[in-house]
Short mmCIF file of N, CA and C and ligand atoms in Angstrom, two decimals:
data_model
loop_
_atom_site.label_atom_id
_atom_site.label_comp_id
_atom_site.label_asym_id
_atom_site.label_seq_id
_atom_site.Cartn_x
_atom_site.Cartn_y
_atom_site.Cartn_z
N MET A 226 35.54 -40.61 0.02
CA MET A 226 35.36 -39.18 -0.33
C MET A 226 35.32 -39.20 -1.82
N LYS A 227 34.37 -38.51 -2.28
CA LYS A 227 34.27 -38.24 -3.83
C LYS A 227 35.47 -37.40 -4.24
N ARG A 228 36.12 -37.83 -5.35
CA ARG A 228 37.25 -37.07 -5.85
C ARG A 228 36.84 -36.36 -7.22
N HIS A 229 37.45 -35.33 -7.49
CA HIS A 229 37.22 -34.49 -8.72
C HIS A 229 38.28 -34.40 -9.56
N VAL A 230 38.12 -33.97 -10.75
CA VAL A 230 39.08 -33.54 -11.77
C VAL A 230 38.82 -31.90 -11.88
N VAL A 231 39.90 -31.39 -11.61
CA VAL A 231 39.81 -29.72 -11.78
C VAL A 231 40.74 -29.30 -12.66
N ASN A 232 40.28 -28.23 -13.51
CA ASN A 232 41.11 -27.53 -14.41
C ASN A 232 41.18 -26.11 -13.84
N PHE A 233 42.54 -25.53 -13.74
CA PHE A 233 42.56 -24.12 -13.30
C PHE A 233 43.72 -23.35 -14.04
N HIS A 234 43.60 -22.28 -13.90
CA HIS A 234 44.70 -21.31 -14.36
C HIS A 234 45.32 -20.77 -13.12
N TYR A 235 46.55 -20.46 -13.22
CA TYR A 235 47.37 -19.78 -12.12
C TYR A 235 48.39 -18.80 -12.58
N THR A 236 48.76 -17.74 -11.74
CA THR A 236 49.91 -17.10 -11.85
C THR A 236 50.56 -17.28 -10.60
N LEU A 237 51.92 -17.67 -10.46
CA LEU A 237 52.76 -18.05 -9.30
C LEU A 237 53.72 -16.89 -9.31
N ARG A 238 53.59 -16.36 -7.88
CA ARG A 238 54.45 -15.49 -7.59
C ARG A 238 55.34 -15.67 -6.24
N ASP A 239 56.60 -15.26 -6.14
CA ASP A 239 57.26 -15.42 -4.89
C ASP A 239 56.99 -14.31 -3.81
N SER A 240 57.52 -14.27 -2.68
CA SER A 240 57.04 -13.42 -1.56
C SER A 240 57.35 -12.07 -1.96
N ALA A 241 58.32 -11.74 -2.85
CA ALA A 241 58.58 -10.41 -3.44
C ALA A 241 57.52 -9.91 -4.44
N GLY A 242 56.77 -10.84 -5.06
CA GLY A 242 55.81 -10.33 -5.94
C GLY A 242 56.22 -10.69 -7.41
N ASN A 243 57.45 -11.23 -7.56
CA ASN A 243 58.11 -11.63 -8.81
C ASN A 243 57.22 -12.79 -9.32
N VAL A 244 56.82 -12.54 -10.76
CA VAL A 244 56.07 -13.74 -11.41
C VAL A 244 56.96 -14.89 -11.79
N LEU A 245 56.84 -15.96 -11.24
CA LEU A 245 57.72 -17.09 -11.57
C LEU A 245 57.18 -17.86 -12.60
N ASP A 246 55.93 -17.99 -12.76
CA ASP A 246 55.32 -18.80 -13.74
C ASP A 246 53.92 -18.63 -13.86
N THR A 247 53.36 -19.00 -15.03
CA THR A 247 51.96 -18.72 -15.34
C THR A 247 51.20 -19.54 -16.33
N SER A 248 50.07 -19.84 -16.21
CA SER A 248 49.39 -20.75 -17.18
C SER A 248 48.69 -19.91 -18.14
N ALA A 249 48.72 -18.55 -17.97
CA ALA A 249 47.98 -17.69 -18.75
C ALA A 249 48.35 -17.91 -20.22
N GLY A 250 47.33 -17.85 -21.13
CA GLY A 250 47.58 -18.09 -22.66
C GLY A 250 47.65 -19.47 -22.87
N GLY A 251 47.70 -20.52 -21.99
CA GLY A 251 47.67 -21.78 -22.37
C GLY A 251 46.44 -22.53 -22.06
N GLU A 252 46.44 -23.85 -21.86
CA GLU A 252 45.17 -24.55 -21.60
C GLU A 252 44.88 -24.84 -19.90
N GLY A 253 45.69 -24.07 -19.17
CA GLY A 253 45.46 -24.48 -17.76
C GLY A 253 45.99 -25.81 -17.31
N ILE A 254 45.87 -26.04 -16.04
CA ILE A 254 46.36 -27.32 -15.58
C ILE A 254 45.13 -28.16 -15.28
N THR A 255 45.14 -29.42 -15.59
CA THR A 255 43.96 -30.35 -15.32
C THR A 255 44.57 -31.39 -14.37
N TYR A 256 44.01 -31.82 -13.19
CA TYR A 256 44.60 -32.73 -12.42
C TYR A 256 43.52 -33.47 -11.66
N LEU A 257 43.73 -34.65 -11.04
CA LEU A 257 42.77 -35.40 -10.25
C LEU A 257 43.17 -35.27 -8.86
N GLU A 258 42.34 -34.75 -8.12
CA GLU A 258 42.41 -34.49 -6.53
C GLU A 258 43.29 -35.60 -5.81
N GLY A 259 44.15 -35.12 -5.10
CA GLY A 259 44.82 -36.33 -4.13
C GLY A 259 45.81 -37.39 -5.00
N ALA A 260 46.02 -36.91 -6.31
CA ALA A 260 46.97 -37.92 -7.03
C ALA A 260 48.35 -37.49 -7.24
N GLY A 261 48.63 -36.25 -6.59
CA GLY A 261 50.16 -36.11 -6.72
C GLY A 261 50.49 -35.25 -8.20
N GLN A 262 49.36 -34.90 -8.88
CA GLN A 262 49.70 -34.25 -10.07
C GLN A 262 50.13 -32.74 -9.97
N ILE A 263 49.60 -32.22 -8.87
CA ILE A 263 50.22 -30.97 -8.46
C ILE A 263 50.77 -31.03 -7.25
N ILE A 264 51.51 -29.71 -6.73
CA ILE A 264 52.02 -29.96 -5.30
C ILE A 264 51.08 -30.04 -4.31
N ASP A 265 51.36 -30.80 -3.24
CA ASP A 265 50.43 -31.22 -2.18
C ASP A 265 49.67 -29.99 -1.68
N GLY A 266 50.38 -28.82 -1.32
CA GLY A 266 49.83 -27.81 -0.65
C GLY A 266 48.73 -27.12 -1.43
N LEU A 267 48.98 -27.07 -2.96
CA LEU A 267 47.92 -26.50 -3.63
C LEU A 267 46.64 -27.51 -3.77
N ASP A 268 46.95 -28.69 -4.18
CA ASP A 268 45.95 -29.76 -3.99
C ASP A 268 44.96 -29.55 -2.81
N THR A 269 45.42 -29.67 -1.69
CA THR A 269 44.78 -29.59 -0.53
C THR A 269 43.83 -28.43 -0.33
N GLN A 270 44.60 -27.06 -0.51
CA GLN A 270 43.77 -25.80 -0.54
C GLN A 270 42.84 -25.64 -1.54
N LEU A 271 42.88 -26.27 -2.59
CA LEU A 271 41.85 -25.98 -3.82
C LEU A 271 40.70 -27.02 -3.63
N ARG A 272 40.60 -27.87 -2.73
CA ARG A 272 39.38 -28.77 -2.51
C ARG A 272 38.24 -27.84 -2.15
N GLY A 273 37.08 -28.25 -2.80
CA GLY A 273 35.77 -27.77 -2.57
C GLY A 273 35.55 -26.44 -3.21
N PHE A 274 36.34 -25.79 -4.16
CA PHE A 274 36.02 -24.60 -4.89
C PHE A 274 35.25 -24.95 -5.93
N ALA A 275 34.43 -24.09 -6.31
CA ALA A 275 33.54 -24.27 -7.56
C ALA A 275 34.10 -23.58 -8.74
N ALA A 276 33.67 -24.01 -9.76
CA ALA A 276 34.21 -23.37 -11.22
C ALA A 276 33.74 -21.88 -10.94
N GLY A 277 34.84 -21.11 -11.46
CA GLY A 277 34.63 -19.60 -11.46
C GLY A 277 35.36 -19.02 -10.26
N THR A 278 35.63 -19.66 -9.28
CA THR A 278 36.10 -19.11 -8.07
C THR A 278 37.67 -18.52 -8.34
N LYS A 279 37.90 -17.44 -7.94
CA LYS A 279 39.22 -16.77 -8.00
C LYS A 279 39.82 -16.68 -6.59
N THR A 280 40.95 -17.21 -6.43
CA THR A 280 41.40 -17.06 -5.00
C THR A 280 42.97 -17.12 -4.99
N ARG A 281 43.51 -16.74 -3.86
CA ARG A 281 45.02 -16.65 -3.70
C ARG A 281 45.30 -17.73 -2.73
N VAL A 282 46.31 -18.73 -3.14
CA VAL A 282 46.66 -19.88 -2.26
C VAL A 282 48.22 -19.80 -1.95
N GLN A 283 48.37 -19.73 -0.79
CA GLN A 283 49.82 -19.68 -0.31
C GLN A 283 50.48 -20.96 0.17
N VAL A 284 51.54 -21.50 -0.38
CA VAL A 284 52.23 -22.79 0.05
C VAL A 284 53.42 -22.43 0.39
N ALA A 285 53.74 -22.91 1.96
CA ALA A 285 55.04 -22.53 2.28
C ALA A 285 55.82 -23.57 1.63
N ALA A 286 57.19 -23.22 1.54
CA ALA A 286 58.14 -24.08 0.69
C ALA A 286 58.36 -25.27 1.39
N ALA A 287 57.93 -25.53 2.41
CA ALA A 287 58.09 -27.08 2.89
C ALA A 287 57.00 -27.94 2.22
N GLN A 288 55.98 -27.27 2.03
CA GLN A 288 54.73 -28.02 1.44
C GLN A 288 54.80 -28.01 -0.22
N ALA A 289 55.70 -27.30 -0.65
CA ALA A 289 55.86 -27.22 -2.04
C ALA A 289 57.12 -28.01 -2.72
N TYR A 290 58.10 -27.24 -2.79
CA TYR A 290 59.32 -27.94 -3.33
C TYR A 290 60.39 -28.27 -2.41
N GLY A 291 60.03 -28.03 -0.99
CA GLY A 291 60.74 -28.38 -0.04
C GLY A 291 61.81 -27.10 0.37
N GLU A 292 62.52 -27.41 1.41
CA GLU A 292 63.52 -26.40 1.88
C GLU A 292 64.95 -26.57 0.98
N ARG A 293 65.64 -25.48 0.94
CA ARG A 293 66.68 -25.81 0.37
C ARG A 293 67.93 -26.73 1.18
N ASP A 294 68.59 -27.62 0.53
CA ASP A 294 69.44 -28.49 1.11
C ASP A 294 70.84 -28.06 0.72
N PRO A 295 71.67 -27.41 1.68
CA PRO A 295 73.08 -27.02 1.37
C PRO A 295 73.82 -28.12 0.86
N ALA A 296 73.57 -29.42 1.41
CA ALA A 296 74.40 -30.37 0.83
C ALA A 296 74.35 -30.88 -0.51
N GLN A 297 73.14 -30.16 -1.15
CA GLN A 297 72.80 -30.43 -2.63
C GLN A 297 73.80 -29.30 -3.64
N VAL A 298 74.56 -28.67 -2.85
CA VAL A 298 75.32 -27.81 -3.62
C VAL A 298 76.97 -28.51 -3.70
N GLN A 299 77.35 -28.61 -4.81
CA GLN A 299 78.67 -29.40 -4.92
C GLN A 299 79.58 -28.60 -5.77
N ARG A 300 80.94 -28.67 -5.60
CA ARG A 300 81.97 -28.15 -6.33
C ARG A 300 82.60 -29.05 -7.28
N VAL A 301 82.33 -28.77 -8.51
CA VAL A 301 82.74 -29.85 -9.60
C VAL A 301 83.67 -29.06 -10.49
N PRO A 302 84.72 -29.92 -11.07
CA PRO A 302 85.75 -29.36 -11.93
C PRO A 302 84.75 -29.18 -13.29
N ARG A 303 85.08 -27.89 -13.92
CA ARG A 303 84.45 -27.60 -15.19
C ARG A 303 84.67 -28.62 -16.29
N ALA A 304 85.90 -29.14 -16.20
CA ALA A 304 86.23 -30.11 -17.33
C ALA A 304 85.13 -31.21 -17.28
N GLN A 305 84.55 -31.39 -16.19
CA GLN A 305 83.75 -32.80 -16.11
C GLN A 305 82.43 -32.54 -16.48
N LEU A 306 81.99 -31.33 -16.83
CA LEU A 306 80.61 -30.89 -17.05
C LEU A 306 80.22 -31.23 -18.54
N PRO A 307 78.97 -31.75 -18.78
CA PRO A 307 78.74 -31.93 -20.18
C PRO A 307 78.04 -30.77 -20.98
N VAL A 308 78.75 -29.67 -20.82
CA VAL A 308 78.29 -28.73 -21.28
C VAL A 308 79.19 -27.76 -22.15
N GLU A 309 79.03 -27.61 -23.44
CA GLU A 309 80.08 -26.94 -24.43
C GLU A 309 79.80 -25.41 -24.20
N GLY A 310 81.00 -24.70 -24.57
CA GLY A 310 80.85 -23.25 -24.44
C GLY A 310 80.97 -22.49 -23.26
N GLU A 311 80.50 -21.44 -22.99
CA GLU A 311 80.61 -20.60 -21.82
C GLU A 311 79.51 -21.01 -20.71
N LEU A 312 80.03 -21.04 -19.49
CA LEU A 312 79.05 -21.08 -18.38
C LEU A 312 78.61 -19.97 -17.76
N HIS A 313 77.57 -19.62 -17.43
CA HIS A 313 77.04 -18.41 -16.71
C HIS A 313 76.31 -18.81 -15.25
N VAL A 314 76.49 -18.15 -14.39
CA VAL A 314 75.68 -18.24 -13.17
C VAL A 314 74.29 -18.45 -13.33
N GLY A 315 73.39 -19.32 -13.09
CA GLY A 315 71.96 -19.20 -13.31
C GLY A 315 71.68 -20.35 -14.50
N ASP A 316 72.81 -20.59 -15.32
CA ASP A 316 72.45 -21.66 -16.31
C ASP A 316 71.98 -23.01 -15.54
N GLN A 317 71.24 -23.60 -16.20
CA GLN A 317 70.58 -24.94 -15.94
C GLN A 317 70.84 -26.02 -17.05
N PHE A 318 71.34 -27.02 -16.39
CA PHE A 318 71.31 -28.23 -17.43
C PHE A 318 71.21 -29.54 -16.87
N GLN A 319 70.99 -30.55 -17.55
CA GLN A 319 70.76 -32.02 -16.90
C GLN A 319 72.20 -32.64 -16.79
N THR A 320 72.20 -33.46 -15.92
CA THR A 320 73.49 -33.81 -15.54
C THR A 320 73.98 -35.22 -16.36
N GLY A 321 73.09 -35.63 -17.19
CA GLY A 321 73.15 -36.66 -18.04
C GLY A 321 72.35 -36.48 -19.36
N THR A 322 72.45 -37.54 -20.18
CA THR A 322 71.61 -37.45 -21.26
C THR A 322 70.24 -38.08 -21.19
N ASP A 323 69.75 -38.80 -20.18
CA ASP A 323 68.55 -39.20 -20.07
C ASP A 323 67.84 -38.10 -19.53
N ARG A 324 66.33 -38.18 -20.13
CA ARG A 324 65.62 -36.85 -19.96
C ARG A 324 65.07 -36.80 -18.48
N PHE A 325 65.30 -37.96 -17.77
CA PHE A 325 65.01 -37.95 -16.23
C PHE A 325 66.10 -37.73 -15.34
N ASP A 326 67.31 -37.41 -15.88
CA ASP A 326 68.45 -37.08 -15.15
C ASP A 326 68.09 -35.73 -14.62
N PRO A 327 68.68 -35.54 -13.21
CA PRO A 327 68.32 -34.40 -12.67
C PRO A 327 68.88 -32.93 -13.22
N VAL A 328 68.21 -32.04 -12.82
CA VAL A 328 68.52 -30.48 -13.52
C VAL A 328 69.16 -29.82 -12.41
N VAL A 329 70.55 -29.36 -12.81
CA VAL A 329 71.24 -28.55 -11.81
C VAL A 329 71.40 -27.19 -12.38
N THR A 330 71.60 -26.26 -11.29
CA THR A 330 71.80 -24.89 -11.67
C THR A 330 73.19 -24.37 -11.28
N VAL A 331 73.87 -23.79 -12.13
CA VAL A 331 75.06 -23.12 -11.80
C VAL A 331 75.04 -22.14 -10.72
N ALA A 332 75.54 -22.30 -9.63
CA ALA A 332 75.41 -21.35 -8.50
C ALA A 332 76.71 -20.33 -8.35
N GLY A 333 77.71 -20.77 -8.98
CA GLY A 333 78.89 -19.96 -8.93
C GLY A 333 79.97 -20.52 -9.72
N ILE A 334 80.98 -19.78 -10.09
CA ILE A 334 82.11 -20.17 -10.84
C ILE A 334 83.35 -19.70 -10.28
N GLU A 335 84.43 -20.61 -9.94
CA GLU A 335 85.40 -20.29 -9.09
C GLU A 335 86.71 -20.79 -9.96
N GLY A 336 87.26 -20.07 -10.94
CA GLY A 336 88.24 -20.41 -11.59
C GLY A 336 87.93 -21.80 -12.40
N ASP A 337 88.55 -22.73 -12.29
CA ASP A 337 88.28 -23.91 -13.00
C ASP A 337 87.28 -24.94 -12.36
N MET A 338 86.79 -24.45 -11.27
CA MET A 338 85.65 -25.20 -10.49
C MET A 338 84.45 -24.56 -10.78
N VAL A 339 83.21 -25.16 -10.72
CA VAL A 339 81.90 -24.82 -10.91
C VAL A 339 81.03 -25.31 -9.57
N LEU A 340 80.23 -24.31 -8.99
CA LEU A 340 79.29 -24.67 -8.03
C LEU A 340 78.07 -25.26 -8.81
N LEU A 341 77.66 -26.43 -8.49
CA LEU A 341 76.27 -26.82 -8.92
C LEU A 341 75.46 -26.94 -7.86
N ASP A 342 74.19 -26.50 -8.11
CA ASP A 342 73.17 -26.59 -7.15
C ASP A 342 72.01 -27.62 -7.69
N ALA A 343 71.85 -28.56 -6.95
CA ALA A 343 70.90 -29.69 -7.45
C ALA A 343 69.61 -29.57 -6.63
N ASN A 344 69.56 -28.52 -5.94
CA ASN A 344 68.08 -28.33 -5.33
C ASN A 344 67.18 -27.76 -6.41
N HIS A 345 65.85 -28.31 -6.24
CA HIS A 345 64.82 -27.69 -7.22
C HIS A 345 65.00 -26.21 -7.22
N PRO A 346 64.84 -25.52 -8.57
CA PRO A 346 64.93 -23.94 -8.44
C PRO A 346 63.78 -23.32 -7.67
N LEU A 347 62.73 -23.92 -7.18
CA LEU A 347 61.72 -23.34 -6.24
C LEU A 347 62.06 -24.00 -4.84
N ALA A 348 63.14 -24.73 -4.57
CA ALA A 348 63.09 -25.17 -3.30
C ALA A 348 63.56 -23.93 -2.26
N GLY A 349 62.90 -23.88 -1.21
CA GLY A 349 63.13 -22.77 -0.17
C GLY A 349 62.27 -21.38 -0.47
N VAL A 350 61.37 -21.61 -1.63
CA VAL A 350 60.69 -20.36 -1.93
C VAL A 350 59.23 -20.51 -1.60
N ASP A 351 58.58 -19.59 -0.79
CA ASP A 351 57.27 -19.57 -0.34
C ASP A 351 56.36 -19.23 -1.53
N LEU A 352 55.55 -20.05 -1.99
CA LEU A 352 54.58 -19.74 -3.34
C LEU A 352 53.40 -19.14 -3.03
N ASN A 353 53.18 -18.19 -4.02
CA ASN A 353 51.74 -17.47 -3.86
C ASN A 353 51.13 -17.73 -5.33
N PHE A 354 49.98 -18.41 -5.32
CA PHE A 354 49.26 -18.79 -6.58
C PHE A 354 48.14 -17.74 -6.52
N ASP A 355 47.94 -17.08 -7.67
CA ASP A 355 46.51 -16.51 -7.89
C ASP A 355 45.81 -17.58 -8.88
N VAL A 356 44.74 -18.18 -8.38
CA VAL A 356 44.23 -19.07 -8.98
C VAL A 356 42.77 -18.89 -9.49
N GLU A 357 42.48 -19.27 -10.78
CA GLU A 357 41.06 -19.14 -11.24
C GLU A 357 40.77 -20.57 -11.69
N VAL A 358 39.78 -21.17 -10.98
CA VAL A 358 39.03 -22.31 -11.05
C VAL A 358 38.18 -22.50 -12.41
N VAL A 359 38.63 -23.20 -13.34
CA VAL A 359 37.87 -23.09 -14.54
C VAL A 359 36.88 -24.15 -14.58
N SER A 360 36.91 -25.43 -14.37
CA SER A 360 36.04 -26.44 -14.13
C SER A 360 36.26 -27.30 -13.10
N VAL A 361 35.28 -28.03 -12.67
CA VAL A 361 35.39 -29.13 -11.65
C VAL A 361 34.29 -30.17 -12.04
N ARG A 362 34.70 -31.25 -12.15
CA ARG A 362 33.78 -32.40 -12.30
C ARG A 362 34.11 -33.70 -11.53
N PRO A 363 33.26 -34.68 -11.33
CA PRO A 363 33.56 -35.93 -10.66
C PRO A 363 34.57 -36.68 -11.58
N ALA A 364 35.45 -37.27 -10.82
CA ALA A 364 36.52 -38.13 -11.62
C ALA A 364 35.79 -39.33 -12.23
N THR A 365 35.98 -39.82 -13.24
CA THR A 365 35.55 -41.14 -13.76
C THR A 365 36.13 -42.32 -13.17
N ASP A 366 35.46 -43.41 -13.17
CA ASP A 366 36.02 -44.63 -12.60
C ASP A 366 37.45 -44.90 -13.14
N GLU A 367 37.50 -44.89 -14.49
CA GLU A 367 38.71 -44.99 -15.21
C GLU A 367 39.85 -44.18 -14.61
N GLU A 368 39.64 -42.86 -14.42
CA GLU A 368 40.73 -41.79 -14.01
C GLU A 368 41.07 -42.29 -12.45
N LEU A 369 40.19 -42.66 -11.91
CA LEU A 369 40.26 -43.13 -10.58
C LEU A 369 41.27 -44.32 -10.47
N ARG A 370 41.01 -45.45 -11.32
CA ARG A 370 41.90 -46.49 -11.51
C ARG A 370 43.25 -46.06 -11.89
N HIS A 371 43.37 -45.13 -12.91
CA HIS A 371 44.66 -44.78 -13.30
C HIS A 371 45.42 -43.88 -12.60
N GLY A 372 44.82 -43.26 -11.59
CA GLY A 372 45.40 -42.33 -10.59
C GLY A 372 45.86 -40.96 -11.39
N HIS A 373 45.00 -40.54 -12.60
CA HIS A 373 45.33 -39.29 -13.03
C HIS A 373 44.09 -38.84 -13.96
N ALA A 374 44.05 -37.60 -14.11
CA ALA A 374 43.18 -36.98 -15.09
C ALA A 374 43.28 -37.17 -16.50
N HIS A 375 42.11 -37.44 -17.17
CA HIS A 375 42.03 -37.59 -18.55
C HIS A 375 41.64 -36.48 -19.42
N GLY A 376 42.09 -36.33 -20.53
CA GLY A 376 41.55 -35.21 -21.43
C GLY A 376 40.59 -35.71 -22.27
N ALA A 377 40.01 -35.18 -23.34
CA ALA A 377 38.89 -35.40 -24.06
C ALA A 377 39.14 -36.99 -24.60
N GLY A 378 40.34 -37.19 -24.93
CA GLY A 378 40.59 -38.44 -25.65
C GLY A 378 41.37 -39.36 -24.76
N GLY A 379 41.07 -39.38 -23.47
CA GLY A 379 41.58 -40.50 -22.49
C GLY A 379 42.91 -40.17 -22.40
N CYS A 380 43.81 -41.29 -21.89
CA CYS A 380 45.14 -41.06 -21.77
C CYS A 380 45.97 -42.15 -22.76
N GLY A 381 45.13 -43.04 -23.57
CA GLY A 381 45.93 -43.83 -24.40
C GLY A 381 46.48 -45.08 -24.02
N HIS A 382 46.37 -45.23 -22.73
CA HIS A 382 46.90 -46.61 -22.20
C HIS A 382 45.74 -47.31 -21.52
N GLY A 383 44.59 -47.27 -21.94
CA GLY A 383 43.50 -48.04 -21.59
C GLY A 383 43.36 -48.08 -20.21
ZN1 LIG B 523 45.01 -43.09 -17.72
#
């Protein structure tokens, strides 16, 4: 099957209509179809749309960032956390110094103990994307070999 490189703008809302994220004002998202560059449910449902199409795409939590896993919430002594200053419910920080270390959210504070939620912030959230497809073009052989979309200057790793 022929694969495409697609650029689109989106506004993401939860089921209550709250805006969670938007690409408005930026360059939009560019991805290679079927390469895992965007969440599966969105990738699949945007197939076949022409440039200029505006559509709403709904992606159930299970096809987006997964369901919430209660086992991912842990009670940790405040003193063990790598965070200076005051903590607030909703604060997010990395569990270590490497940029790939997981991000956790403070779900509660109980005296000297802190409840840390390692679920993705969008886990368990049904996602509603208002999408505008900006451009669609066939993927190049190089992009197919690399498994991702390239901008005007390629990706720099040959
Ligand atoms: Zn590349």
